[in-house]
XYZ file of C-alpha atoms in Angstrom:
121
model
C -3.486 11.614 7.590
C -3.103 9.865 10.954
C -6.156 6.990 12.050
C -8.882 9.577 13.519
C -8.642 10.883 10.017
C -9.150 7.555 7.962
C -12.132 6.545 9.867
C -13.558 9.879 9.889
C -13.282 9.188 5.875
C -14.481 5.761 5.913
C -17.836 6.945 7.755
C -18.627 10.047 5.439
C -21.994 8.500 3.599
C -20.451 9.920 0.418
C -17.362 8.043 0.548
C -17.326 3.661 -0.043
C -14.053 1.792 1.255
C -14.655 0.375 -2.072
C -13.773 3.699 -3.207
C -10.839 4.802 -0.740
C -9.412 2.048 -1.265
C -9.565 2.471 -5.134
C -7.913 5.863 -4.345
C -5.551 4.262 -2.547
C -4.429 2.056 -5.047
C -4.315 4.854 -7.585
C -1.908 6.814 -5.397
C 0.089 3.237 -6.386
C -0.155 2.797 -9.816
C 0.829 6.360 -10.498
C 3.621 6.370 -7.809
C 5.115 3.252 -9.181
C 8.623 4.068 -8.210
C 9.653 6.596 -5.079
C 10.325 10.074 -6.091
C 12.045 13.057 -4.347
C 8.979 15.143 -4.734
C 6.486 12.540 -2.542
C 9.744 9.918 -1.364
C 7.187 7.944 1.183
C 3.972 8.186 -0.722
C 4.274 4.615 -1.108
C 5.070 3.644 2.002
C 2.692 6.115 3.681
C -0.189 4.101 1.776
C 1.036 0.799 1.889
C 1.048 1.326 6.073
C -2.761 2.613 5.853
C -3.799 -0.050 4.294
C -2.382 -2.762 6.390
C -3.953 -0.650 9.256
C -7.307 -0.806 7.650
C -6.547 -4.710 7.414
C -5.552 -4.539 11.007
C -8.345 -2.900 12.571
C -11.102 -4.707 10.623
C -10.522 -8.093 8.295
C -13.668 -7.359 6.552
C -11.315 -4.753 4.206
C -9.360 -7.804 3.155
C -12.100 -8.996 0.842
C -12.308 -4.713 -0.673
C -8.377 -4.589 -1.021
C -8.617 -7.663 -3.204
C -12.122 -7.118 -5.020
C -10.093 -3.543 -6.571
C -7.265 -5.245 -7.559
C -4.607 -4.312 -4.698
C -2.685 -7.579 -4.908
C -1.534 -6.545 -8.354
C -0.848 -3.764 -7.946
C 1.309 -4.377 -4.969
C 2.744 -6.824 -7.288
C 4.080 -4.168 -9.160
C 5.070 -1.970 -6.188
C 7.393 -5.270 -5.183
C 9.220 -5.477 -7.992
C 10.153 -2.097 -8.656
C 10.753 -1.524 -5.262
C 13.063 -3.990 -5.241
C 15.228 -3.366 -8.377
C 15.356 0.683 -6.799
C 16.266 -0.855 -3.311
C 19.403 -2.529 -4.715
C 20.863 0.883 -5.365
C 22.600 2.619 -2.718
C 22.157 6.100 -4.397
C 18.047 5.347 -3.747
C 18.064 5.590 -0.361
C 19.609 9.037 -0.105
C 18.094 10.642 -2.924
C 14.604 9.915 -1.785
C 14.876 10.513 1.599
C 14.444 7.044 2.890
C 16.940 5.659 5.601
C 18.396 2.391 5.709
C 17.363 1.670 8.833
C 13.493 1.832 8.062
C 11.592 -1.182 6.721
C 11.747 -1.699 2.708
C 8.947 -0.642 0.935
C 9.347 -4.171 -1.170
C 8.986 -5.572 2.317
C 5.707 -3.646 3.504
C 4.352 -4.652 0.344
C 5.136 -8.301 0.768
C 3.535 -8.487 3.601
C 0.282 -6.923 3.008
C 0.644 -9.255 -0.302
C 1.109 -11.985 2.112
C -2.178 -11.006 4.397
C -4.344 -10.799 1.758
C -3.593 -13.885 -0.096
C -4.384 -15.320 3.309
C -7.961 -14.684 2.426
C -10.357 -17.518 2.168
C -12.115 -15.925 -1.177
C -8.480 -15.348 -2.795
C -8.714 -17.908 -4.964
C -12.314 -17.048 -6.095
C -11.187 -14.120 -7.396
């Protein structure tokens, strides 16, 4: 799924953001920790949503209203006990020179706690 693709999703009248981005966050909870079978499924969705943050702020307030700040929660810290392994990296297919997931996570953490409604929620 590259950008085109995402938007062309986010305008179909049958699909909400509220609802991609519930999907999204589903592909997180049950990809908890990297696996050989999908290694960057994480990261991959982690990325997309800090794109859709990018490209429009108004996705900020979505991301938080379903719950994607703890989730990522989660992401961080298992991320981080797996990242402390050197065995990790080349059994999931994920280099050392490419940023941490625990990292990506942080930081769209980071973004979204920037929000002026965070702590309304």
């Amino acid at each position: 799924m590259d950008a085109r693709d995402v938007i062309k999703t986010l305008e179909d009248p049958n699909i909400t953001v509220c609802l991609f981005v519930q999907k999204l966050k589903k592909v997180l909870e049950v990809y908890k920790s990297p696996i050989t079978a999908y290694p960057r499924i994480q990261k991959s969705t982690i990325e997309l949503m800090n794109w859709m943050i990018t490209n429009n702020s108004s996705y900020i307030e979505i991301l938080l209203q379903c719950g994607v700040y703890e989730q990522l929660e989660v992401v961080i810290k298992t991320a981080r006990k797996l990242e402390n392994f050197e065995l990790f990296y080349y059994d999931v297919g994920i280099g050392h020179h490419e940023t941490p997931i625990s990292s990506l996570a942080m930081a769209l953490r980071d973004q979204l706690s920037l929000s002026p409604k965070f702590q309304e929620r």
